[in-house]
Amino acid sequence: MEVVIVPDATAGGELIAEAIASLLSRKPDALLGVATGSTPLPIYRALAAKVPAGAVDASRARICQLDEYVGLPAGHPESYRSVVLREVVEPLGLSEASFMGPDGSAEDVQAACEAYDRALAEAGGVDLQLLGIGTDGHIGFNEPCSSLASRTRIKTLTEQTRVDNARFFDDDIDQVPHHVITQGIGTILDSRHPILLATGEGKAEAVAQTVEGPVASIVPASALQLHPHATVVVDEAAASKLKLADYFRATYAAKPAWQGL
């Protein structure tokens, strides 16, 4: 696991956008897994700014969802399909044909989960998977004590996660669904390069447990330690509880430029 400490969220977004641009230059039809929420927005803004500037050609890129609420009506503005289309697909000038995600309104949710897991594999696998982290250490919606071998499936949200997400629903927790479809931890680990971005002091404990703690289902993100090419990008606030912060800074500063992120 590589840990990169950046000054702030803007710097983290730019760094990761550069990594995506580099990937697309090597593989123009790369499958990019995207996360929702406020944390990855600097990535999407930085990446979208590169398109008109000619710094990246995203015209053949493919986009896939990490997770989706269960039960929101089609077209609901806070369904993750709507959010990804609004924040990623449209700003990159892509069409819906380039986008794939699980069907959260399916009559048979379990079948929809299995179908999405198959679709990711049939698409050649996810080349780069963006991740955020919850204050309890969850990635995607793999809440604490999720199986580290889990595949795409339905999950019940914890009360804390529903409280955290109420801000997207007019601060009304009653509007936040209780269930989601999420890529499982095993599915996430199938991606060729998972990149986790964490910003703010509120994520510091979860980051420390993820990076320096044991691999344990109580901190689902700690499973990234098992991946041969996982990157954790954190701002100074989110890095504030890392015991090895100075080591991480030194190793990144000495990293050969040709290695990239």
PDB file of C-alpha atoms in Angstrom:
ATOM      1  CA  MET A   1       0.000   0.000   0.000  1.00  0.00           C
ATOM      2  CA  GLU A   2       1.326   3.419  -0.962  1.00  0.00           C
ATOM      3  CA  VAL A   3       0.358   6.383   1.222  1.00  0.00           C
ATOM      4  CA  VAL A   4       0.634   9.874  -0.254  1.00  0.00           C
ATOM      5  CA  ILE A   5       0.167  12.921   1.981  1.00  0.00           C
ATOM      6  CA  VAL A   6      -0.894  16.100   0.188  1.00  0.00           C
ATOM      7  CA  PRO A   7      -1.476  19.626   1.524  1.00  0.00           C
ATOM      8  CA  ASP A   8      -5.231  19.718   0.954  1.00  0.00           C
ATOM      9  CA  ALA A   9      -8.209  18.276  -0.920  1.00  0.00           C
ATOM     10  CA  THR A  10      -7.504  20.300  -4.061  1.00  0.00           C
ATOM     11  CA  ALA A  11      -3.992  18.902  -4.302  1.00  0.00           C
ATOM     12  CA  GLY A  12      -5.301  15.392  -3.762  1.00  0.00           C
ATOM     13  CA  GLY A  13      -7.880  15.839  -6.498  1.00  0.00           C
ATOM     14  CA  GLU A  14      -5.288  17.104  -8.957  1.00  0.00           C
ATOM     15  CA  LEU A  15      -2.869  14.280  -8.164  1.00  0.00           C
ATOM     16  CA  ILE A  16      -5.501  11.595  -8.727  1.00  0.00           C
ATOM     17  CA  ALA A  17      -6.836  13.305 -11.854  1.00  0.00           C
ATOM     18  CA  GLU A  18      -3.290  13.194 -13.241  1.00  0.00           C
ATOM     19  CA  ALA A  19      -3.159   9.452 -12.522  1.00  0.00           C
ATOM     20  CA  ILE A  20      -6.441   8.961 -14.381  1.00  0.00           C
ATOM     21  CA  ALA A  21      -5.196  11.047 -17.305  1.00  0.00           C
ATOM     22  CA  SER A  22      -2.041   8.939 -17.445  1.00  0.00           C
ATOM     23  CA  LEU A  23      -4.118   5.749 -17.437  1.00  0.00           C
ATOM     24  CA  LEU A  24      -6.323   7.028 -20.267  1.00  0.00           C
ATOM     25  CA  SER A  25      -3.278   7.928 -22.324  1.00  0.00           C
ATOM     26  CA  ARG A  26      -2.141   4.298 -22.049  1.00  0.00           C
ATOM     27  CA  LYS A  27      -5.578   2.725 -22.248  1.00  0.00           C
ATOM     28  CA  PRO A  28      -8.169   5.100 -23.769  1.00  0.00           C
ATOM     29  CA  ASP A  29     -11.101   2.774 -23.066  1.00  0.00           C
ATOM     30  CA  ALA A  30     -10.174   2.153 -19.424  1.00  0.00           C
ATOM     31  CA  LEU A  31     -13.010   1.261 -17.061  1.00  0.00           C
ATOM     32  CA  LEU A  32     -13.033   3.821 -14.239  1.00  0.00           C
ATOM     33  CA  GLY A  33     -14.870   2.993 -11.041  1.00  0.00           C
ATOM     34  CA  VAL A  34     -16.220   6.115  -9.388  1.00  0.00           C
ATOM     35  CA  ALA A  35     -17.389   6.929  -5.887  1.00  0.00           C
ATOM     36  CA  THR A  36     -19.955   9.494  -4.785  1.00  0.00           C
ATOM     37  CA  GLY A  37     -20.117  11.960  -1.913  1.00  0.00           C
ATOM     38  CA  SER A  38     -18.249  15.198  -1.372  1.00  0.00           C
ATOM     39  CA  THR A  39     -14.726  13.781  -1.036  1.00  0.00           C
ATOM     40  CA  PRO A  40     -14.104  12.839  -4.713  1.00  0.00           C
ATOM     41  CA  LEU A  41     -15.505  16.070  -6.159  1.00  0.00           C
ATOM     42  CA  PRO A  42     -12.044  17.708  -6.444  1.00  0.00           C
ATOM     43  CA  ILE A  43     -10.962  14.727  -8.576  1.00  0.00           C
ATOM     44  CA  TYR A  44     -13.880  15.096 -10.961  1.00  0.00           C
ATOM     45  CA  ARG A  45     -13.458  18.866 -11.237  1.00  0.00           C
ATOM     46  CA  ALA A  46      -9.738  18.546 -11.965  1.00  0.00           C
ATOM     47  CA  LEU A  47     -10.304  15.783 -14.512  1.00  0.00           C
ATOM     48  CA  ALA A  48     -13.121  17.630 -16.295  1.00  0.00           C
ATOM     49  CA  ALA A  49     -10.913  20.752 -16.548  1.00  0.00           C
ATOM     50  CA  LYS A  50      -8.306  18.738 -18.432  1.00  0.00           C
ATOM     51  CA  VAL A  51     -10.698  17.770 -21.238  1.00  0.00           C
ATOM     52  CA  PRO A  52     -11.194  21.184 -22.919  1.00  0.00           C
ATOM     53  CA  ALA A  53      -7.548  21.977 -22.262  1.00  0.00           C
ATOM     54  CA  GLY A  54      -6.572  18.921 -24.314  1.00  0.00           C
ATOM     55  CA  ALA A  55      -4.641  17.420 -21.408  1.00  0.00           C
ATOM     56  CA  VAL A  56      -6.736  14.251 -21.482  1.00  0.00           C
ATOM     57  CA  ASP A  57      -8.880  12.466 -24.060  1.00  0.00           C
ATOM     58  CA  ALA A  58     -11.710  10.849 -22.138  1.00  0.00           C
ATOM     59  CA  SER A  59     -13.897  10.195 -25.174  1.00  0.00           C
ATOM     60  CA  ARG A  60     -13.521   6.418 -24.974  1.00  0.00           C
ATOM     61  CA  ALA A  61     -13.456   6.108 -21.192  1.00  0.00           C
ATOM     62  CA  ARG A  62     -15.999   3.884 -19.491  1.00  0.00           C
ATOM     63  CA  ILE A  63     -17.506   4.679 -16.093  1.00  0.00           C
ATOM     64  CA  CYS A  64     -18.940   2.295 -13.506  1.00  0.00           C
ATOM     65  CA  GLN A  65     -20.615   2.814 -10.153  1.00  0.00           C
ATOM     66  CA  LEU A  66     -19.344   1.634  -6.811  1.00  0.00           C
ATOM     67  CA  ASP A  67     -22.774   1.453  -5.200  1.00  0.00           C
ATOM     68  CA  GLU A  68     -26.434   2.434  -5.429  1.00  0.00           C
ATOM     69  CA  TYR A  69     -29.355   3.039  -3.102  1.00  0.00           C
ATOM     70  CA  VAL A  70     -32.134   0.470  -3.136  1.00  0.00           C
ATOM     71  CA  GLY A  71     -35.667   1.675  -3.671  1.00  0.00           C
ATOM     72  CA  LEU A  72     -35.218   5.237  -4.888  1.00  0.00           C
ATOM     73  CA  PRO A  73     -37.413   5.900  -7.936  1.00  0.00           C
ATOM     74  CA  ALA A  74     -35.749   6.092 -11.341  1.00  0.00           C
ATOM     75  CA  GLY A  75     -34.366   9.567 -11.951  1.00  0.00           C
ATOM     76  CA  HIS A  76     -34.310  10.541  -8.259  1.00  0.00           C
ATOM     77  CA  PRO A  77     -31.683  13.323  -8.016  1.00  0.00           C
ATOM     78  CA  GLU A  78     -29.857  11.565  -5.165  1.00  0.00           C
ATOM     79  CA  SER A  79     -29.765   8.120  -6.746  1.00  0.00           C
ATOM     80  CA  TYR A  80     -26.120   7.418  -7.370  1.00  0.00           C
ATOM     81  CA  ARG A  81     -26.826   6.884 -11.042  1.00  0.00           C
ATOM     82  CA  SER A  82     -28.111  10.467 -11.235  1.00  0.00           C
ATOM     83  CA  VAL A  83     -25.181  11.757  -9.187  1.00  0.00           C
ATOM     84  CA  VAL A  84     -22.565  10.011 -11.339  1.00  0.00           C
ATOM     85  CA  LEU A  85     -24.200  11.181 -14.560  1.00  0.00           C
ATOM     86  CA  ARG A  86     -24.309  14.747 -13.207  1.00  0.00           C
ATOM     87  CA  GLU A  87     -20.847  14.910 -11.611  1.00  0.00           C
ATOM     88  CA  VAL A  88     -18.737  12.640 -13.830  1.00  0.00           C
ATOM     89  CA  VAL A  89     -20.274  11.471 -17.100  1.00  0.00           C
ATOM     90  CA  GLU A  90     -21.684  14.776 -18.349  1.00  0.00           C
ATOM     91  CA  PRO A  91     -18.688  16.976 -17.370  1.00  0.00           C
ATOM     92  CA  LEU A  92     -16.382  14.580 -19.237  1.00  0.00           C
ATOM     93  CA  GLY A  93     -18.565  14.866 -22.337  1.00  0.00           C
ATOM     94  CA  LEU A  94     -19.518  11.193 -22.248  1.00  0.00           C
ATOM     95  CA  SER A  95     -22.862   9.603 -23.052  1.00  0.00           C
ATOM     96  CA  GLU A  96     -24.896   7.225 -20.912  1.00  0.00           C
ATOM     97  CA  ALA A  97     -23.698   4.437 -23.222  1.00  0.00           C
ATOM     98  CA  SER A  98     -20.297   4.703 -21.527  1.00  0.00           C
ATOM     99  CA  PHE A  99     -21.831   4.170 -18.090  1.00  0.00           C
ATOM    100  CA  MET A 100     -22.750   1.037 -16.145  1.00  0.00           C
ATOM    101  CA  GLY A 101     -24.207   0.543 -12.697  1.00  0.00           C
ATOM    102  CA  PRO A 102     -26.376  -1.768 -10.590  1.00  0.00           C
ATOM    103  CA  ASP A 103     -30.163  -1.549 -10.773  1.00  0.00           C
ATOM    104  CA  GLY A 104     -31.311  -0.350  -7.366  1.00  0.00           C
ATOM    105  CA  SER A 105     -34.971  -0.417  -8.402  1.00  0.00           C
ATOM    106  CA  ALA A 106     -34.921  -4.029  -9.636  1.00  0.00           C
ATOM    107  CA  GLU A 107     -37.702  -6.321  -8.476  1.00  0.00           C
ATOM    108  CA  ASP A 108     -35.117  -9.024  -7.758  1.00  0.00           C
ATOM    109  CA  VAL A 109     -32.324  -7.123  -6.026  1.00  0.00           C
ATOM    110  CA  GLN A 110     -30.160 -10.180  -5.445  1.00  0.00           C
ATOM    111  CA  ALA A 111     -30.244 -11.021  -9.155  1.00  0.00           C
ATOM    112  CA  ALA A 112     -29.337  -7.401  -9.938  1.00  0.00           C
ATOM    113  CA  CYS A 113     -26.305  -7.669  -7.634  1.00  0.00           C
ATOM    114  CA  GLU A 114     -25.097 -10.846  -9.297  1.00  0.00           C
ATOM    115  CA  ALA A 115     -25.706  -9.394 -12.757  1.00  0.00           C
ATOM    116  CA  TYR A 116     -23.620  -6.306 -11.984  1.00  0.00           C
ATOM    117  CA  ASP A 117     -20.735  -8.353 -10.614  1.00  0.00           C
ATOM    118  CA  ARG A 118     -20.760 -10.408 -13.822  1.00  0.00           C
ATOM    119  CA  ALA A 119     -20.990  -7.284 -15.971  1.00  0.00           C
ATOM    120  CA  LEU A 120     -17.851  -5.818 -14.395  1.00  0.00           C
ATOM    121  CA  ALA A 121     -15.926  -9.005 -15.120  1.00  0.00           C
ATOM    122  CA  GLU A 122     -17.279  -9.243 -18.665  1.00  0.00           C
ATOM    123  CA  ALA A 123     -16.215  -5.629 -19.261  1.00  0.00           C
ATOM    124  CA  GLY A 124     -12.633  -6.676 -18.566  1.00  0.00           C
ATOM    125  CA  GLY A 125     -12.519  -5.611 -14.934  1.00  0.00           C
ATOM    126  CA  VAL A 126     -12.149  -2.204 -13.334  1.00  0.00           C
ATOM    127  CA  ASP A 127      -8.851  -0.539 -14.203  1.00  0.00           C
ATOM    128  CA  LEU A 128      -8.927   2.167 -11.536  1.00  0.00           C
ATOM    129  CA  GLN A 129     -11.397   2.257  -8.654  1.00  0.00           C
ATOM    130  CA  LEU A 130     -11.870   5.483  -6.713  1.00  0.00           C
ATOM    131  CA  LEU A 131     -12.853   5.106  -3.073  1.00  0.00           C
ATOM    132  CA  GLY A 132     -13.783   7.283  -0.156  1.00  0.00           C
ATOM    133  CA  ILE A 133     -13.792   6.110   3.442  1.00  0.00           C
ATOM    134  CA  GLY A 134     -16.427   6.396   6.126  1.00  0.00           C
ATOM    135  CA  THR A 135     -15.709   7.534   9.649  1.00  0.00           C
ATOM    136  CA  ASP A 136     -16.171   3.892  10.674  1.00  0.00           C
ATOM    137  CA  GLY A 137     -13.729   2.656   8.038  1.00  0.00           C
ATOM    138  CA  HIS A 138     -16.241   1.497   5.443  1.00  0.00           C
ATOM    139  CA  ILE A 139     -15.488   1.542   1.728  1.00  0.00           C
ATOM    140  CA  GLY A 140     -18.330   1.482  -0.740  1.00  0.00           C
ATOM    141  CA  PHE A 141     -21.129   0.506   1.584  1.00  0.00           C
ATOM    142  CA  ASN A 142     -19.200  -2.378   3.097  1.00  0.00           C
ATOM    143  CA  GLU A 143     -19.986  -1.586   6.692  1.00  0.00           C
ATOM    144  CA  PRO A 144     -17.868  -2.876   9.605  1.00  0.00           C
ATOM    145  CA  CYS A 145     -17.733  -6.682   9.827  1.00  0.00           C
ATOM    146  CA  SER A 146     -18.386  -7.115   6.118  1.00  0.00           C
ATOM    147  CA  SER A 147     -16.724 -10.188   4.636  1.00  0.00           C
ATOM    148  CA  LEU A 148     -13.361  -9.389   3.098  1.00  0.00           C
ATOM    149  CA  ALA A 149     -14.240 -11.829   0.301  1.00  0.00           C
ATOM    150  CA  SER A 150     -17.677 -10.338  -0.371  1.00  0.00           C
ATOM    151  CA  ARG A 151     -19.040  -9.733  -3.861  1.00  0.00           C
ATOM    152  CA  THR A 152     -21.595  -7.183  -5.065  1.00  0.00           C
ATOM    153  CA  ARG A 153     -24.608  -7.526  -2.791  1.00  0.00           C
ATOM    154  CA  ILE A 154     -27.345  -5.774  -0.817  1.00  0.00           C
ATOM    155  CA  LYS A 155     -26.345  -4.206   2.496  1.00  0.00           C
ATOM    156  CA  THR A 156     -28.193  -2.557   5.360  1.00  0.00           C
ATOM    157  CA  LEU A 157     -26.779   0.853   6.253  1.00  0.00           C
ATOM    158  CA  THR A 158     -25.709   1.627   9.794  1.00  0.00           C
ATOM    159  CA  GLU A 159     -27.420   4.495  11.580  1.00  0.00           C
ATOM    160  CA  GLN A 160     -24.162   6.495  11.473  1.00  0.00           C
ATOM    161  CA  THR A 161     -23.914   6.182   7.700  1.00  0.00           C
ATOM    162  CA  ARG A 162     -27.537   7.275   7.300  1.00  0.00           C
ATOM    163  CA  VAL A 163     -26.842  10.264   9.569  1.00  0.00           C
ATOM    164  CA  ASP A 164     -23.732  11.115   7.523  1.00  0.00           C
ATOM    165  CA  ASN A 165     -25.699  10.929   4.258  1.00  0.00           C
ATOM    166  CA  ALA A 166     -28.737  12.868   5.453  1.00  0.00           C
ATOM    167  CA  ARG A 167     -27.068  16.070   4.240  1.00  0.00           C
ATOM    168  CA  PHE A 168     -27.845  14.959   0.683  1.00  0.00           C
ATOM    169  CA  PHE A 169     -31.533  14.537   1.592  1.00  0.00           C
ATOM    170  CA  ASP A 170     -32.319  17.970   3.041  1.00  0.00           C
ATOM    171  CA  ASP A 171     -30.894  16.806   6.401  1.00  0.00           C
ATOM    172  CA  ASP A 172     -33.904  14.495   6.749  1.00  0.00           C
ATOM    173  CA  ILE A 173     -32.698  11.049   7.801  1.00  0.00           C
ATOM    174  CA  ASP A 174     -36.150   9.607   7.127  1.00  0.00           C
ATOM    175  CA  GLN A 175     -35.533  10.135   3.419  1.00  0.00           C
ATOM    176  CA  VAL A 176     -32.276   8.151   3.448  1.00  0.00           C
ATOM    177  CA  PRO A 177     -32.831   4.558   2.289  1.00  0.00           C
ATOM    178  CA  HIS A 178     -31.986   1.712   4.645  1.00  0.00           C
ATOM    179  CA  HIS A 179     -30.497  -0.513   1.963  1.00  0.00           C
ATOM    180  CA  VAL A 180     -27.953  -0.252  -0.838  1.00  0.00           C
ATOM    181  CA  ILE A 181     -26.318  -2.350  -3.504  1.00  0.00           C
ATOM    182  CA  THR A 182     -22.563  -2.190  -3.155  1.00  0.00           C
ATOM    183  CA  GLN A 183     -19.548  -3.734  -4.750  1.00  0.00           C
ATOM    184  CA  GLY A 184     -18.205  -6.150  -2.170  1.00  0.00           C
ATOM    185  CA  ILE A 185     -14.715  -5.935  -0.744  1.00  0.00           C
ATOM    186  CA  GLY A 186     -13.679  -8.886  -2.881  1.00  0.00           C
ATOM    187  CA  THR A 187     -15.056  -7.111  -5.954  1.00  0.00           C
ATOM    188  CA  ILE A 188     -13.168  -3.921  -5.070  1.00  0.00           C
ATOM    189  CA  LEU A 189      -9.947  -5.884  -4.604  1.00  0.00           C
ATOM    190  CA  ASP A 190     -10.396  -7.262  -8.139  1.00  0.00           C
ATOM    191  CA  SER A 191      -9.781  -3.754  -9.520  1.00  0.00           C
ATOM    192  CA  ARG A 192      -6.300  -3.228 -10.903  1.00  0.00           C
ATOM    193  CA  HIS A 193      -5.636  -0.019  -8.984  1.00  0.00           C
ATOM    194  CA  PRO A 194      -7.837   1.084  -6.074  1.00  0.00           C
ATOM    195  CA  ILE A 195      -7.205   4.683  -4.995  1.00  0.00           C
ATOM    196  CA  LEU A 196      -8.684   5.932  -1.725  1.00  0.00           C
ATOM    197  CA  LEU A 197      -8.939   9.663  -1.068  1.00  0.00           C
ATOM    198  CA  ALA A 198      -9.560  10.888   2.477  1.00  0.00           C
ATOM    199  CA  THR A 199      -9.685  14.490   3.651  1.00  0.00           C
ATOM    200  CA  GLY A 200     -10.408  16.179   6.946  1.00  0.00           C
ATOM    201  CA  GLU A 201      -9.625  15.438  10.574  1.00  0.00           C
ATOM    202  CA  GLY A 202     -12.843  13.451  10.915  1.00  0.00           C
ATOM    203  CA  LYS A 203     -11.329  10.696   8.768  1.00  0.00           C
ATOM    204  CA  ALA A 204      -7.982  10.587  10.596  1.00  0.00           C
ATOM    205  CA  GLU A 205      -8.767   7.663  12.894  1.00  0.00           C
ATOM    206  CA  ALA A 206     -10.258   5.575  10.086  1.00  0.00           C
ATOM    207  CA  VAL A 207      -7.213   6.287   7.913  1.00  0.00           C
ATOM    208  CA  ALA A 208      -4.800   5.293  10.693  1.00  0.00           C
ATOM    209  CA  GLN A 209      -6.656   2.030  11.288  1.00  0.00           C
ATOM    210  CA  THR A 210      -6.783   1.335   7.539  1.00  0.00           C
ATOM    211  CA  VAL A 211      -3.097   1.948   6.899  1.00  0.00           C
ATOM    212  CA  GLU A 212      -1.359   0.996  10.138  1.00  0.00           C
ATOM    213  CA  GLY A 213      -3.829  -1.269  11.898  1.00  0.00           C
ATOM    214  CA  PRO A 214      -4.388  -4.974  11.342  1.00  0.00           C
ATOM    215  CA  VAL A 215      -6.404  -6.276   8.418  1.00  0.00           C
ATOM    216  CA  ALA A 216      -9.771  -6.799  10.048  1.00  0.00           C
ATOM    217  CA  SER A 217     -13.394  -6.755   8.981  1.00  0.00           C
ATOM    218  CA  ILE A 218     -14.181  -4.216  11.710  1.00  0.00           C
ATOM    219  CA  VAL A 219     -12.280  -1.729   9.480  1.00  0.00           C
ATOM    220  CA  PRO A 220     -13.299  -2.815   5.962  1.00  0.00           C
ATOM    221  CA  ALA A 221     -10.870  -0.417   4.234  1.00  0.00           C
ATOM    222  CA  SER A 222      -7.962  -2.256   5.884  1.00  0.00           C
ATOM    223  CA  ALA A 223      -8.476  -4.965   3.249  1.00  0.00           C
ATOM    224  CA  LEU A 224      -6.660  -2.641   0.838  1.00  0.00           C
ATOM    225  CA  GLN A 225      -3.461  -3.787   2.562  1.00  0.00           C
ATOM    226  CA  LEU A 226      -3.960  -7.064   0.695  1.00  0.00           C
ATOM    227  CA  HIS A 227      -3.919  -5.431  -2.744  1.00  0.00           C
ATOM    228  CA  PRO A 228      -0.631  -5.349  -4.685  1.00  0.00           C
ATOM    229  CA  HIS A 229      -1.251  -1.821  -6.016  1.00  0.00           C
ATOM    230  CA  ALA A 230      -3.446   0.184  -3.649  1.00  0.00           C
ATOM    231  CA  THR A 231      -2.915   3.905  -3.092  1.00  0.00           C
ATOM    232  CA  VAL A 232      -4.183   6.000  -0.193  1.00  0.00           C
ATOM    233  CA  VAL A 233      -4.108   9.768  -0.735  1.00  0.00           C
ATOM    234  CA  VAL A 234      -4.746  11.888   2.358  1.00  0.00           C
ATOM    235  CA  ASP A 235      -4.538  15.556   3.245  1.00  0.00           C
ATOM    236  CA  GLU A 236      -2.617  16.735   6.289  1.00  0.00           C
ATOM    237  CA  ALA A 237      -5.691  16.650   8.518  1.00  0.00           C
ATOM    238  CA  ALA A 238      -6.611  13.089   7.579  1.00  0.00           C
ATOM    239  CA  ALA A 239      -2.972  12.055   8.057  1.00  0.00           C
ATOM    240  CA  SER A 240      -2.774  13.557  11.538  1.00  0.00           C
ATOM    241  CA  LYS A 241      -2.972  10.220  13.385  1.00  0.00           C
ATOM    242  CA  LEU A 242      -0.523   8.287  11.208  1.00  0.00           C
ATOM    243  CA  LYS A 243       2.499   7.199  13.246  1.00  0.00           C
ATOM    244  CA  LEU A 244       4.558   6.717  10.084  1.00  0.00           C
ATOM    245  CA  ALA A 245       3.578   9.996   8.417  1.00  0.00           C
ATOM    246  CA  ASP A 246       7.186  11.184   8.121  1.00  0.00           C
ATOM    247  CA  TYR A 247       8.176   7.893   6.515  1.00  0.00           C
ATOM    248  CA  PHE A 248       5.332   8.146   4.005  1.00  0.00           C
ATOM    249  CA  ARG A 249       6.386  11.693   3.102  1.00  0.00           C
ATOM    250  CA  ALA A 250      10.009  10.642   2.644  1.00  0.00           C
ATOM    251  CA  THR A 251       9.249   7.616   0.490  1.00  0.00           C
ATOM    252  CA  TYR A 252       6.939   9.584  -1.789  1.00  0.00           C
ATOM    253  CA  ALA A 253       9.459  12.417  -2.118  1.00  0.00           C
ATOM    254  CA  ALA A 254      12.101   9.888  -3.214  1.00  0.00           C
ATOM    255  CA  LYS A 255       9.805   8.031  -5.609  1.00  0.00           C
ATOM    256  CA  PRO A 256      11.031   7.915  -9.232  1.00  0.00           C
ATOM    257  CA  ALA A 257       8.815  10.069 -11.459  1.00  0.00           C
ATOM    258  CA  TRP A 258       8.438   7.275 -14.001  1.00  0.00           C
ATOM    259  CA  GLN A 259       6.553   5.148 -11.474  1.00  0.00           C
ATOM    260  CA  GLY A 260       3.568   7.516 -11.399  1.00  0.00           C
ATOM    261  CA  LEU A 261       0.889   7.142  -8.745  1.00  0.00           C
TER     262      LEU A 261
END
